[in-house]
Structure formats: structure tokens, C-alpha cells
């Protein structure tokens, strides 16, 4: 599977694709509306950042309690139910609830969303051939980038014309549309794994996935640099309150370019070498914010930096090469939950630093930490591969994955 056309010829790819796009549009619009609403009410960069990215903090709870359900619940019913839950929750957020109730509901919706990545990406891995996952995921990422550009731009207009609460109601309608698309377009499929979802099973599978050193290193590369830079993004509203939508749209444009480059332009053997350089690109441009650039320069900076988000495709390809098929949903869900948790934590840290300094200086701090940790992780990965090389063939876990027909991809 080497062309975008072949993806859309796959029976369930299009409805899954459309469901995801509508959800992303709803998420971007509601996030911008919430950030604007909370910042106007509190004048706090920390609370504004947490209102936009706070749901990510609940991902860690979901990853340790609910994640076994990603492979043990029927995908169509689960995706439909989650979209309906977000439609209802976003409708409530549009009402004048107390601030504490607003944040409680945000965290509850984040707990529901903790299953989203595992269910969606596990289903994508199931409906596409093994060599089609990265191409398929790159299409989702590219479309998500374009949808975020449109969603943030539209959200900025709607916040002005309708108010933040009116924008939240529009997002709720989009979540309802996503539920209808999932229910009508996806095929009824059985769960990928047998047995009941449980906290104990979640812990056992998490422990297995985490215990294998090469897979653990991939998770850390997926979670930490990405999350720290999303902390920078969470400060767009306090940095440029009247132009935050533009900065978010430029970041989404850069992400689109990165996904096209990694998913379609770079050959497989070449793209494996770009994982670490792209992570460094993701952070380095944010150092320019030490100079407090104006909005035009800031827009260019965030667009260039966001090209580095393409590194996640390289790391996901590596993760799938190291994971048995029956655990693909759980493994991808753990990636998604860990990534979003780190994003939520980073948004809180960035907001706290901004409270003490400024939004621009907080971005510089987060970018500096991201660069340092990326270099440290790259050294750890190189050392681990060097230690494994003399024995040949990898360890028992890697051989088990190969026996299931999943090729390892070094890079």
C-alpha cells in the first residue's frame, strides 16, 4: 500500500477518517473557546493553559485503569459512545457553570478520551495491511493539521461573532455528527482480544509493554519532547491574546508539512535517520521567543518548529514493529495516553513558569529542556542498540514479535 488512493479504497478507512476529522474540528474549536473564556474570567495564563490541555492530565488515570478496554470492546460502539459523551459534556461546558465544575468536567471528559487513541489507532492498524499503517497515520496527521488550521481560524471567528459559549455549542454539534458518522459508516467488528477489560489486565499489559527496553525508549521519545513543546503551544493565548488562533493555525500548517515529508516523501530507510533531528527541530526555533518577537515572526517560528512533529511517525513505525498484533490497540493507546498526559503536565508547567516570568520566557525554558532531554534519550537509544548488536537477533521479546510476522525496523 503505497498511495493515498489505495487507502481510500479500503472499506472502513473513509468513515474512520471522517469521524476523526470531525472530532478534531470540535476539539480545536472547543479548546480555543475554553482557553479564551477562562483567560477572560481569570486573567491567568496557568488556568487558561489548563483549560485547553487539562483533559490530557486525566489520560494517566485512564492509561492505568481503562486501557485494556481498547482491544476488548467493539470499536464501532465504543467510538460512537465516546463522541456522544463529548457532545453532552461540551454542551454543559457552554452553560455558565462555576469554575471548579468546569475543570471537573474537563477532567472527566479527559478520562473518557483516554480510550480514544487506542480504539481509533488499533482499528486503523486492523483495517489496513501491515505496510499501510504509517501511510494511513500520516494521512490522518496531515488532515488533522489542515483541520486544526481551519478549526482554529473558524474558532477565532466564532469566538468573536458568537462568543466562547456559542463556539462550544457549535463544537458539541460537531461531536454529535462524529457519533452519527461512526455509527453509520463503520462495520460492526468483534474486539481484537478476548476477555473482560479490567484494571488488573491493564496493569499487566502496561508492564509487559514497558518492560522491553527498546519499546520503552520509543515511548519516552514519543512522550517527552512532544509534550514539552505542546507546553509552549499552551501559551499562545497569553502571549498574543488577539492572534492566538493565527499562531495555532501556523503550528498546524508546520505539522502538516512535517507529516507529508515523513509519510510520503522520505523513503523508509532514510526516514528512520530523521527521528532525532526532527525532535530537535521541534524545540530549537522556540528559543527565538527569548527576543519577544512580534506576531509575524512568531508565526513563522512556530510553523518551522512544528515540522518536527513528523518525528512521531518515525517513532510510531518503530513501536508497531516491536509490538504483537493483538496488543496493537493497547500499545497505541498507551502511546496516546502517555503523550497527552505529558502534554497536560507540560501545559501546567509552562503556565506556572509564565506566571513567574512571561509567556515568551516560559517557551524558551520548555524548549531548552526538550532539547536537553532529546539529546539524553538519543544517547540512551544508541547505547542500548550497541549493547544488543553483538548477540545478534535481539532478545526474547523481539524474537517473539518477529515470530508473529512483524518485521523489526532499526533506525
mmCIF file of C-alpha atoms in Angstrom:
data_model
loop_
_atom_site.group_PDB
_atom_site.id
_atom_site.type_symbol
_atom_site.label_atom_id
_atom_site.label_comp_id
_atom_site.label_asym_id
_atom_site.label_seq_id
_atom_site.Cartn_x
_atom_site.Cartn_y
_atom_site.Cartn_z
ATOM 1 C CA UNK A 1 0.000 0.000 0.000
ATOM 2 C CA UNK A 2 1.932 2.992 -1.311
ATOM 3 C CA UNK A 3 -0.636 5.566 -2.477
ATOM 4 C CA UNK A 4 -3.282 7.685 -0.817
ATOM 5 C CA UNK A 5 -5.806 6.404 -3.338
ATOM 6 C CA UNK A 6 -5.301 2.833 -2.153
ATOM 7 C CA UNK A 7 -6.089 3.937 1.409
ATOM 8 C CA UNK A 8 -9.459 5.377 0.500
ATOM 9 C CA UNK A 9 -10.334 2.240 -1.447
ATOM 10 C CA UNK A 10 -10.224 0.342 1.847
ATOM 11 C CA UNK A 11 -13.770 -0.254 3.053
ATOM 12 C CA UNK A 12 -13.692 1.357 6.508
ATOM 13 C CA UNK A 13 -10.899 3.861 6.077
ATOM 14 C CA UNK A 14 -13.095 6.719 4.858
ATOM 15 C CA UNK A 15 -15.690 6.652 7.678
ATOM 16 C CA UNK A 16 -12.932 6.311 10.283
ATOM 17 C CA UNK A 17 -11.099 9.190 8.630
ATOM 18 C CA UNK A 18 -14.193 11.418 8.581
ATOM 19 C CA UNK A 19 -15.088 10.593 12.180
ATOM 20 C CA UNK A 20 -11.612 11.572 13.319
ATOM 21 C CA UNK A 21 -11.614 14.820 11.337
ATOM 22 C CA UNK A 22 -14.939 15.983 12.750
ATOM 23 C CA UNK A 23 -13.724 15.189 16.278
ATOM 24 C CA UNK A 24 -10.516 17.158 15.715
ATOM 25 C CA UNK A 25 -12.505 20.142 14.426
ATOM 26 C CA UNK A 26 -14.714 20.013 17.509
ATOM 27 C CA UNK A 27 -11.712 19.671 19.811
ATOM 28 C CA UNK A 28 -9.809 22.625 18.336
ATOM 29 C CA UNK A 29 -12.828 24.921 18.408
ATOM 30 C CA UNK A 30 -13.828 23.965 21.938
ATOM 31 C CA UNK A 31 -10.234 24.223 23.205
ATOM 32 C CA UNK A 32 -9.783 27.741 21.844
ATOM 33 C CA UNK A 33 -13.180 28.769 23.218
ATOM 34 C CA UNK A 34 -12.392 27.364 26.671
ATOM 35 C CA UNK A 35 -8.953 28.971 26.784
ATOM 36 C CA UNK A 36 -10.418 32.346 25.809
ATOM 37 C CA UNK A 37 -13.328 32.005 28.264
ATOM 38 C CA UNK A 38 -11.119 31.085 31.223
ATOM 39 C CA UNK A 39 -8.437 33.696 30.458
ATOM 40 C CA UNK A 40 -11.084 36.430 30.214
ATOM 41 C CA UNK A 41 -12.552 35.347 33.565
ATOM 42 C CA UNK A 42 -9.304 34.837 35.498
ATOM 43 C CA UNK A 43 -6.509 36.690 33.644
ATOM 44 C CA UNK A 44 -4.365 33.630 34.481
ATOM 45 C CA UNK A 45 -2.026 32.012 31.908
ATOM 46 C CA UNK A 46 -1.900 28.879 34.084
ATOM 47 C CA UNK A 47 -5.670 28.380 34.242
ATOM 48 C CA UNK A 48 -6.037 29.240 30.549
ATOM 49 C CA UNK A 49 -3.431 26.608 29.607
ATOM 50 C CA UNK A 50 -5.032 24.007 31.884
ATOM 51 C CA UNK A 51 -8.498 24.661 30.458
ATOM 52 C CA UNK A 52 -7.203 23.909 26.959
ATOM 53 C CA UNK A 53 -4.957 20.958 27.798
ATOM 54 C CA UNK A 54 -6.300 19.857 31.172
ATOM 55 C CA UNK A 55 -8.170 16.852 29.721
ATOM 56 C CA UNK A 56 -4.754 15.413 28.909
ATOM 57 C CA UNK A 57 -3.975 15.145 32.627
ATOM 58 C CA UNK A 58 -6.765 12.593 33.037
ATOM 59 C CA UNK A 59 -5.077 10.381 30.455
ATOM 60 C CA UNK A 60 -2.696 8.977 33.053
ATOM 61 C CA UNK A 61 -5.639 7.722 35.124
ATOM 62 C CA UNK A 62 -7.245 6.167 32.068
ATOM 63 C CA UNK A 63 -3.962 4.597 30.992
ATOM 64 C CA UNK A 64 -3.675 2.803 34.329
ATOM 65 C CA UNK A 65 -7.315 1.704 34.682
ATOM 66 C CA UNK A 66 -9.239 1.636 31.398
ATOM 67 C CA UNK A 67 -6.724 0.959 28.640
ATOM 68 C CA UNK A 68 -7.269 -2.801 28.443
ATOM 69 C CA UNK A 69 -10.705 -1.953 27.005
ATOM 70 C CA UNK A 70 -9.070 -0.606 23.818
ATOM 71 C CA UNK A 71 -8.693 -4.163 22.470
ATOM 72 C CA UNK A 72 -11.595 -5.736 24.403
ATOM 73 C CA UNK A 73 -14.582 -3.581 23.383
ATOM 74 C CA UNK A 74 -16.244 -3.465 19.942
ATOM 75 C CA UNK A 75 -14.662 -0.490 18.126
ATOM 76 C CA UNK A 76 -17.779 0.952 16.450
ATOM 77 C CA UNK A 77 -19.890 1.074 19.607
ATOM 78 C CA UNK A 78 -17.011 2.489 21.646
ATOM 79 C CA UNK A 79 -16.225 5.288 19.184
ATOM 80 C CA UNK A 80 -19.893 6.201 18.884
ATOM 81 C CA UNK A 81 -20.355 6.281 22.643
ATOM 82 C CA UNK A 82 -17.293 8.450 23.239
ATOM 83 C CA UNK A 83 -18.420 11.022 20.665
ATOM 84 C CA UNK A 84 -21.859 11.188 22.288
ATOM 85 C CA UNK A 85 -20.249 11.693 25.699
ATOM 86 C CA UNK A 86 -18.203 14.601 24.349
ATOM 87 C CA UNK A 87 -21.263 16.130 22.688
ATOM 88 C CA UNK A 88 -23.118 16.089 26.009
ATOM 89 C CA UNK A 89 -20.131 17.286 28.048
ATOM 90 C CA UNK A 90 -19.312 20.161 25.702
ATOM 91 C CA UNK A 91 -22.935 21.280 25.817
ATOM 92 C CA UNK A 92 -22.695 21.507 29.597
ATOM 93 C CA UNK A 93 -19.405 23.456 29.321
ATOM 94 C CA UNK A 94 -21.276 26.054 27.263
ATOM 95 C CA UNK A 95 -23.527 26.820 30.241
ATOM 96 C CA UNK A 96 -22.451 29.259 32.991
ATOM 97 C CA UNK A 97 -21.134 26.645 35.450
ATOM 98 C CA UNK A 98 -18.767 27.534 38.330
ATOM 99 C CA UNK A 99 -15.064 27.412 37.519
ATOM 100 C CA UNK A 100 -14.458 24.355 39.724
ATOM 101 C CA UNK A 101 -17.290 22.472 37.978
ATOM 102 C CA UNK A 102 -15.893 23.444 34.581
ATOM 103 C CA UNK A 103 -12.489 21.961 35.411
ATOM 104 C CA UNK A 104 -14.068 18.842 36.952
ATOM 105 C CA UNK A 105 -15.998 18.225 33.734
ATOM 106 C CA UNK A 106 -12.888 18.854 31.630
ATOM 107 C CA UNK A 107 -11.031 16.169 33.588
ATOM 108 C CA UNK A 108 -13.979 13.759 33.296
ATOM 109 C CA UNK A 109 -14.018 14.179 29.527
ATOM 110 C CA UNK A 110 -10.269 13.588 29.520
ATOM 111 C CA UNK A 111 -10.860 10.273 31.290
ATOM 112 C CA UNK A 112 -13.347 9.272 28.573
ATOM 113 C CA UNK A 113 -10.840 10.338 25.928
ATOM 114 C CA UNK A 114 -8.145 8.086 27.372
ATOM 115 C CA UNK A 115 -9.643 5.215 25.360
ATOM 116 C CA UNK A 116 -9.884 7.228 22.168
ATOM 117 C CA UNK A 117 -6.348 6.770 20.827
ATOM 118 C CA UNK A 118 -6.211 3.034 21.496
ATOM 119 C CA UNK A 119 -9.593 2.347 19.900
ATOM 120 C CA UNK A 120 -9.069 4.567 16.844
ATOM 121 C CA UNK A 121 -5.485 3.643 16.029
ATOM 122 C CA UNK A 122 -5.979 -0.005 16.896
ATOM 123 C CA UNK A 123 -8.864 -0.089 14.406
ATOM 124 C CA UNK A 124 -6.718 1.676 11.799
ATOM 125 C CA UNK A 125 -3.985 -0.919 12.295
ATOM 126 C CA UNK A 126 -6.634 -3.636 11.904
ATOM 127 C CA UNK A 127 -8.296 -2.412 8.716
ATOM 128 C CA UNK A 128 -5.055 -1.630 6.843
ATOM 129 C CA UNK A 129 -2.327 -4.042 5.726
ATOM 130 C CA UNK A 130 0.764 -4.039 7.919
ATOM 131 C CA UNK A 131 2.715 -1.936 5.429
ATOM 132 C CA UNK A 132 -0.105 0.606 5.271
ATOM 133 C CA UNK A 133 -0.233 1.828 8.875
ATOM 134 C CA UNK A 134 2.385 4.594 8.620
ATOM 135 C CA UNK A 135 0.937 5.905 5.339
ATOM 136 C CA UNK A 136 -2.548 5.801 6.835
ATOM 137 C CA UNK A 137 -1.470 7.509 10.026
ATOM 138 C CA UNK A 138 0.359 10.181 8.036
ATOM 139 C CA UNK A 139 -2.873 10.920 6.140
ATOM 140 C CA UNK A 140 -4.703 11.289 9.445
ATOM 141 C CA UNK A 141 -1.985 13.587 10.770
ATOM 142 C CA UNK A 142 -1.940 15.717 7.629
ATOM 143 C CA UNK A 143 -5.711 16.009 7.577
ATOM 144 C CA UNK A 144 -5.720 16.758 11.294
ATOM 145 C CA UNK A 145 -3.230 19.556 10.675
ATOM 146 C CA UNK A 146 -5.428 21.085 7.976
ATOM 147 C CA UNK A 147 -8.491 20.607 10.162
ATOM 148 C CA UNK A 148 -6.740 22.334 13.049
ATOM 149 C CA UNK A 149 -5.849 25.255 10.778
ATOM 150 C CA UNK A 150 -9.495 25.532 9.739
ATOM 151 C CA UNK A 151 -10.783 24.796 13.233
ATOM 152 C CA UNK A 152 -8.649 27.413 14.968
ATOM 153 C CA UNK A 153 -9.356 30.006 12.281
ATOM 154 C CA UNK A 154 -13.073 29.247 12.393
ATOM 155 C CA UNK A 155 -12.994 29.083 16.171
ATOM 156 C CA UNK A 156 -11.359 32.517 16.325
ATOM 157 C CA UNK A 157 -14.110 33.964 14.142
ATOM 158 C CA UNK A 158 -16.868 32.220 16.085
ATOM 159 C CA UNK A 159 -15.464 33.354 19.439
ATOM 160 C CA UNK A 160 -15.715 36.916 18.142
ATOM 161 C CA UNK A 161 -19.110 36.585 16.469
ATOM 162 C CA UNK A 162 -20.926 34.125 18.724
ATOM 163 C CA UNK A 163 -18.926 34.357 21.983
ATOM 164 C CA UNK A 164 -16.966 31.458 23.524
ATOM 165 C CA UNK A 165 -20.161 29.774 24.741
ATOM 166 C CA UNK A 166 -21.686 29.840 21.274
ATOM 167 C CA UNK A 167 -18.493 28.297 19.895
ATOM 168 C CA UNK A 168 -18.743 25.493 22.472
ATOM 169 C CA UNK A 169 -22.291 24.702 21.327
ATOM 170 C CA UNK A 170 -21.045 24.524 17.734
ATOM 171 C CA UNK A 171 -18.342 22.068 18.844
ATOM 172 C CA UNK A 172 -20.961 19.959 20.629
ATOM 173 C CA UNK A 173 -22.911 19.700 17.367
ATOM 174 C CA UNK A 174 -19.759 18.518 15.601
ATOM 175 C CA UNK A 175 -19.216 15.786 18.207
ATOM 176 C CA UNK A 176 -22.783 14.616 17.573
ATOM 177 C CA UNK A 177 -22.038 14.499 13.834
ATOM 178 C CA UNK A 178 -18.950 12.376 14.556
ATOM 179 C CA UNK A 179 -21.061 9.896 16.529
ATOM 180 C CA UNK A 180 -23.504 9.570 13.638
ATOM 181 C CA UNK A 181 -20.671 9.063 11.129
ATOM 182 C CA UNK A 182 -19.055 6.332 13.236
ATOM 183 C CA UNK A 183 -22.340 4.502 13.783
ATOM 184 C CA UNK A 184 -23.423 4.651 10.132
ATOM 185 C CA UNK A 185 -20.068 4.150 8.392
ATOM 186 C CA UNK A 186 -18.073 1.639 10.417
ATOM 187 C CA UNK A 187 -18.614 -2.113 10.285
ATOM 188 C CA UNK A 188 -19.581 -3.991 13.406
ATOM 189 C CA UNK A 189 -16.402 -5.794 14.462
ATOM 190 C CA UNK A 190 -15.633 -8.050 17.402
ATOM 191 C CA UNK A 191 -12.993 -6.991 19.939
ATOM 192 C CA UNK A 192 -9.386 -7.731 18.931
ATOM 193 C CA UNK A 193 -8.619 -9.512 22.203
ATOM 194 C CA UNK A 194 -10.642 -11.870 24.354
ATOM 195 C CA UNK A 195 -11.526 -11.426 27.995
ATOM 196 C CA UNK A 196 -13.060 -8.638 30.001
ATOM 197 C CA UNK A 197 -11.456 -5.229 30.383
ATOM 198 C CA UNK A 198 -10.109 -4.789 33.885
ATOM 199 C CA UNK A 199 -7.708 -2.698 35.888
ATOM 200 C CA UNK A 200 -5.567 -5.788 36.546
ATOM 201 C CA UNK A 201 -5.322 -6.618 32.827
ATOM 202 C CA UNK A 202 -4.465 -3.000 32.070
ATOM 203 C CA UNK A 203 -1.602 -3.119 34.563
ATOM 204 C CA UNK A 204 -0.329 -6.480 33.272
ATOM 205 C CA UNK A 205 -0.241 -5.340 29.662
ATOM 206 C CA UNK A 206 1.263 -1.970 30.540
ATOM 207 C CA UNK A 207 4.002 -3.787 32.469
ATOM 208 C CA UNK A 208 4.730 -6.068 29.508
ATOM 209 C CA UNK A 209 4.895 -3.188 27.049
ATOM 210 C CA UNK A 210 7.060 -1.099 29.359
ATOM 211 C CA UNK A 211 9.440 -3.885 30.407
ATOM 212 C CA UNK A 212 11.066 -4.251 26.980
ATOM 213 C CA UNK A 213 13.873 -1.657 26.754
ATOM 214 C CA UNK A 214 13.680 -0.801 23.001
ATOM 215 C CA UNK A 215 9.914 -0.272 23.248
ATOM 216 C CA UNK A 216 10.312 1.759 26.445
ATOM 217 C CA UNK A 217 12.797 4.076 24.729
ATOM 218 C CA UNK A 218 10.360 4.602 21.871
ATOM 219 C CA UNK A 219 7.616 5.556 24.324
ATOM 220 C CA UNK A 220 9.871 8.111 26.009
ATOM 221 C CA UNK A 221 10.777 9.652 22.640
ATOM 222 C CA UNK A 222 7.090 9.832 21.740
ATOM 223 C CA UNK A 223 6.016 11.380 25.032
ATOM 224 C CA UNK A 224 8.587 13.792 26.408
ATOM 225 C CA UNK A 225 9.870 16.115 23.616
ATOM 226 C CA UNK A 226 6.412 16.327 22.044
ATOM 227 C CA UNK A 227 4.745 17.110 25.360
ATOM 228 C CA UNK A 228 7.191 19.840 26.322
ATOM 229 C CA UNK A 229 6.614 21.690 23.056
ATOM 230 C CA UNK A 230 2.853 21.433 23.429
ATOM 231 C CA UNK A 231 3.514 23.256 26.701
ATOM 232 C CA UNK A 232 4.866 26.079 24.541
ATOM 233 C CA UNK A 233 1.726 25.980 22.409
ATOM 234 C CA UNK A 234 -0.468 26.255 25.505
ATOM 235 C CA UNK A 235 0.927 29.786 25.995
ATOM 236 C CA UNK A 236 -0.173 31.196 22.638
ATOM 237 C CA UNK A 237 -3.263 32.791 24.218
ATOM 238 C CA UNK A 238 -1.390 34.770 26.915
ATOM 239 C CA UNK A 239 1.477 35.563 24.501
ATOM 240 C CA UNK A 240 -0.809 37.021 21.811
ATOM 241 C CA UNK A 241 -4.421 37.122 23.083
ATOM 242 C CA UNK A 242 -5.774 38.674 19.877
ATOM 243 C CA UNK A 243 -3.771 36.446 17.493
ATOM 244 C CA UNK A 244 -3.671 33.067 19.255
ATOM 245 C CA UNK A 245 -5.801 31.488 16.512
ATOM 246 C CA UNK A 246 -3.198 32.557 13.918
ATOM 247 C CA UNK A 247 -0.348 31.004 15.917
ATOM 248 C CA UNK A 248 -2.259 27.743 16.355
ATOM 249 C CA UNK A 249 -3.067 27.685 12.629
ATOM 250 C CA UNK A 250 0.604 28.249 11.694
ATOM 251 C CA UNK A 251 1.656 25.450 14.053
ATOM 252 C CA UNK A 252 -0.862 23.145 12.392
ATOM 253 C CA UNK A 253 0.489 24.130 8.965
ATOM 254 C CA UNK A 254 4.017 23.204 10.026
ATOM 255 C CA UNK A 255 2.772 19.878 11.375
ATOM 256 C CA UNK A 256 1.110 19.211 8.004
ATOM 257 C CA UNK A 257 4.378 19.830 6.157
ATOM 258 C CA UNK A 258 6.250 17.513 8.511
ATOM 259 C CA UNK A 259 3.738 14.705 8.095
ATOM 260 C CA UNK A 260 3.763 14.969 4.301
ATOM 261 C CA UNK A 261 7.551 14.882 4.281
ATOM 262 C CA UNK A 262 7.880 11.879 6.593
ATOM 263 C CA UNK A 263 4.867 9.896 5.414
ATOM 264 C CA UNK A 264 5.134 10.383 1.665
ATOM 265 C CA UNK A 265 8.449 11.914 0.599
ATOM 266 C CA UNK A 266 11.146 10.186 2.656
ATOM 267 C CA UNK A 267 11.900 6.533 1.758
ATOM 268 C CA UNK A 268 11.620 4.045 4.672
ATOM 269 C CA UNK A 269 15.357 3.550 5.142
ATOM 270 C CA UNK A 270 16.007 7.284 5.056
ATOM 271 C CA UNK A 271 13.214 8.457 7.366
ATOM 272 C CA UNK A 272 14.492 6.278 10.216
ATOM 273 C CA UNK A 273 17.523 8.570 10.437
ATOM 274 C CA UNK A 274 15.382 11.672 10.905
ATOM 275 C CA UNK A 275 13.729 10.757 14.207
ATOM 276 C CA UNK A 276 16.142 12.649 16.500
ATOM 277 C CA UNK A 277 16.867 15.606 14.130
ATOM 278 C CA UNK A 278 13.146 16.260 13.781
ATOM 279 C CA UNK A 279 12.718 16.260 17.565
ATOM 280 C CA UNK A 280 15.497 18.850 17.822
ATOM 281 C CA UNK A 281 13.820 20.927 15.104
ATOM 282 C CA UNK A 282 10.611 20.733 17.133
ATOM 283 C CA UNK A 283 12.203 22.652 20.011
ATOM 284 C CA UNK A 284 15.075 24.788 18.722
ATOM 285 C CA UNK A 285 13.063 27.552 16.950
ATOM 286 C CA UNK A 286 11.232 28.377 20.195
ATOM 287 C CA UNK A 287 14.498 29.789 21.564
ATOM 288 C CA UNK A 288 13.736 32.832 19.377
ATOM 289 C CA UNK A 289 10.987 33.774 21.863
ATOM 290 C CA UNK A 290 13.764 34.995 24.180
ATOM 291 C CA UNK A 291 13.765 38.063 21.895
ATOM 292 C CA UNK A 292 9.987 38.561 22.317
ATOM 293 C CA UNK A 293 9.245 38.565 18.567
ATOM 294 C CA UNK A 294 6.158 40.192 17.124
ATOM 295 C CA UNK A 295 3.253 38.151 15.809
ATOM 296 C CA UNK A 296 4.536 37.811 12.172
ATOM 297 C CA UNK A 297 7.926 36.448 13.292
ATOM 298 C CA UNK A 298 6.321 34.285 15.977
ATOM 299 C CA UNK A 299 4.006 32.766 13.361
ATOM 300 C CA UNK A 300 6.976 31.782 11.167
ATOM 301 C CA UNK A 301 8.852 30.372 14.168
ATOM 302 C CA UNK A 302 6.015 28.099 15.308
ATOM 303 C CA UNK A 303 5.373 26.926 11.740
ATOM 304 C CA UNK A 304 9.026 25.904 11.255
ATOM 305 C CA UNK A 305 9.208 24.237 14.657
ATOM 306 C CA UNK A 306 6.030 22.230 14.120
ATOM 307 C CA UNK A 307 7.546 20.466 11.108
ATOM 308 C CA UNK A 308 9.372 18.469 13.786
ATOM 309 C CA UNK A 309 6.137 16.815 14.900
ATOM 310 C CA UNK A 310 6.729 14.473 11.944
ATOM 311 C CA UNK A 311 9.140 12.620 14.240
ATOM 312 C CA UNK A 312 6.157 10.914 15.852
ATOM 313 C CA UNK A 313 5.511 8.953 12.645
ATOM 314 C CA UNK A 314 9.058 7.598 12.715
ATOM 315 C CA UNK A 315 8.687 6.535 16.341
ATOM 316 C CA UNK A 316 5.223 5.006 15.803
ATOM 317 C CA UNK A 317 6.544 2.872 12.960
ATOM 318 C CA UNK A 318 9.233 1.625 15.315
ATOM 319 C CA UNK A 319 6.661 0.963 18.060
ATOM 320 C CA UNK A 320 4.470 -1.147 15.766
ATOM 321 C CA UNK A 321 7.497 -3.152 14.652
ATOM 322 C CA UNK A 322 8.114 -4.090 18.294
ATOM 323 C CA UNK A 323 4.513 -4.930 19.303
ATOM 324 C CA UNK A 324 2.484 -8.140 18.783
ATOM 325 C CA UNK A 325 -0.673 -7.510 16.667
ATOM 326 C CA UNK A 326 -3.134 -8.468 19.419
ATOM 327 C CA UNK A 327 -1.690 -5.720 21.624
ATOM 328 C CA UNK A 328 -1.623 -3.011 18.937
ATOM 329 C CA UNK A 329 -4.629 -1.107 20.284
ATOM 330 C CA UNK A 330 -3.310 -1.167 23.837
ATOM 331 C CA UNK A 331 0.203 -0.181 22.727
ATOM 332 C CA UNK A 332 -1.067 2.720 20.624
ATOM 333 C CA UNK A 333 -3.449 3.709 23.395
ATOM 334 C CA UNK A 334 -0.568 3.793 25.864
ATOM 335 C CA UNK A 335 1.361 5.966 23.416
ATOM 336 C CA UNK A 336 -1.601 8.317 23.023
ATOM 337 C CA UNK A 337 -2.429 8.438 26.738
ATOM 338 C CA UNK A 338 1.187 8.990 27.768
ATOM 339 C CA UNK A 339 1.680 11.657 25.133
ATOM 340 C CA UNK A 340 -1.464 13.544 26.119
ATOM 341 C CA UNK A 341 -0.647 13.213 29.810
ATOM 342 C CA UNK A 342 2.778 14.711 29.185
ATOM 343 C CA UNK A 343 1.146 17.472 27.170
ATOM 344 C CA UNK A 344 -1.188 18.272 30.060
ATOM 345 C CA UNK A 345 1.646 18.233 32.602
ATOM 346 C CA UNK A 346 3.761 20.422 30.323
ATOM 347 C CA UNK A 347 0.893 22.888 29.846
ATOM 348 C CA UNK A 348 0.663 23.195 33.628
ATOM 349 C CA UNK A 349 4.439 23.618 34.000
ATOM 350 C CA UNK A 350 4.596 26.155 31.181
ATOM 351 C CA UNK A 351 1.708 28.098 32.682
ATOM 352 C CA UNK A 352 3.396 28.101 36.096
ATOM 353 C CA UNK A 353 6.685 29.380 34.628
ATOM 354 C CA UNK A 354 4.761 32.039 32.693
ATOM 355 C CA UNK A 355 3.109 33.176 35.919
ATOM 356 C CA UNK A 356 6.557 33.808 37.389
ATOM 357 C CA UNK A 357 8.241 35.219 34.270
ATOM 358 C CA UNK A 358 6.419 35.752 30.959
ATOM 359 C CA UNK A 359 4.823 33.615 28.269
ATOM 360 C CA UNK A 360 7.788 34.089 25.910
ATOM 361 C CA UNK A 361 10.393 33.206 28.530
ATOM 362 C CA UNK A 362 8.391 30.132 29.567
ATOM 363 C CA UNK A 363 8.503 28.913 25.947
ATOM 364 C CA UNK A 364 12.289 29.295 25.959
ATOM 365 C CA UNK A 365 12.567 27.279 29.172
ATOM 366 C CA UNK A 366 10.361 24.448 27.860
ATOM 367 C CA UNK A 367 12.246 24.325 24.539
ATOM 368 C CA UNK A 368 15.627 24.199 26.307
ATOM 369 C CA UNK A 369 14.504 21.287 28.485
ATOM 370 C CA UNK A 370 13.127 19.490 25.414
ATOM 371 C CA UNK A 371 16.461 19.794 23.582
ATOM 372 C CA UNK A 372 18.423 18.533 26.582
ATOM 373 C CA UNK A 373 16.175 15.518 27.143
ATOM 374 C CA UNK A 374 16.074 14.650 23.432
ATOM 375 C CA UNK A 375 19.883 14.518 23.367
ATOM 376 C CA UNK A 376 19.940 12.398 26.538
ATOM 377 C CA UNK A 377 17.364 9.945 25.147
ATOM 378 C CA UNK A 378 19.195 9.678 21.830
ATOM 379 C CA UNK A 379 22.364 8.696 23.700
ATOM 380 C CA UNK A 380 20.433 6.060 25.685
ATOM 381 C CA UNK A 381 18.912 4.615 22.488
ATOM 382 C CA UNK A 382 22.316 4.449 20.775
ATOM 383 C CA UNK A 383 23.840 2.727 23.810
ATOM 384 C CA UNK A 384 21.006 0.180 24.012
ATOM 385 C CA UNK A 385 21.342 -0.723 20.321
ATOM 386 C CA UNK A 386 25.087 -1.050 20.646
ATOM 387 C CA UNK A 387 24.686 -3.413 23.591
ATOM 388 C CA UNK A 388 22.215 -5.593 21.673
ATOM 389 C CA UNK A 389 24.228 -5.798 18.453
ATOM 390 C CA UNK A 390 26.935 -8.341 19.410
ATOM 391 C CA UNK A 391 24.429 -11.039 20.455
ATOM 392 C CA UNK A 392 22.520 -10.833 17.191
ATOM 393 C CA UNK A 393 18.817 -11.295 16.688
ATOM 394 C CA UNK A 394 17.677 -9.204 19.649
ATOM 395 C CA UNK A 395 16.335 -10.562 22.914
ATOM 396 C CA UNK A 396 13.422 -12.897 23.587
ATOM 397 C CA UNK A 397 10.731 -10.253 23.312
ATOM 398 C CA UNK A 398 11.989 -9.040 19.948
ATOM 399 C CA UNK A 399 12.259 -12.603 18.608
ATOM 400 C CA UNK A 400 8.697 -13.261 19.754
ATOM 401 C CA UNK A 401 7.481 -10.256 17.808
ATOM 402 C CA UNK A 402 9.342 -11.427 14.721
ATOM 403 C CA UNK A 403 7.810 -14.874 15.055
ATOM 404 C CA UNK A 404 4.406 -13.209 14.753
ATOM 405 C CA UNK A 405 5.442 -11.822 11.393
ATOM 406 C CA UNK A 406 6.136 -8.244 12.465
ATOM 407 C CA UNK A 407 9.410 -7.006 10.995
ATOM 408 C CA UNK A 408 11.744 -5.015 13.148
ATOM 409 C CA UNK A 409 12.771 -1.632 11.794
ATOM 410 C CA UNK A 410 16.050 -0.303 13.072
ATOM 411 C CA UNK A 411 16.685 3.381 12.847
#
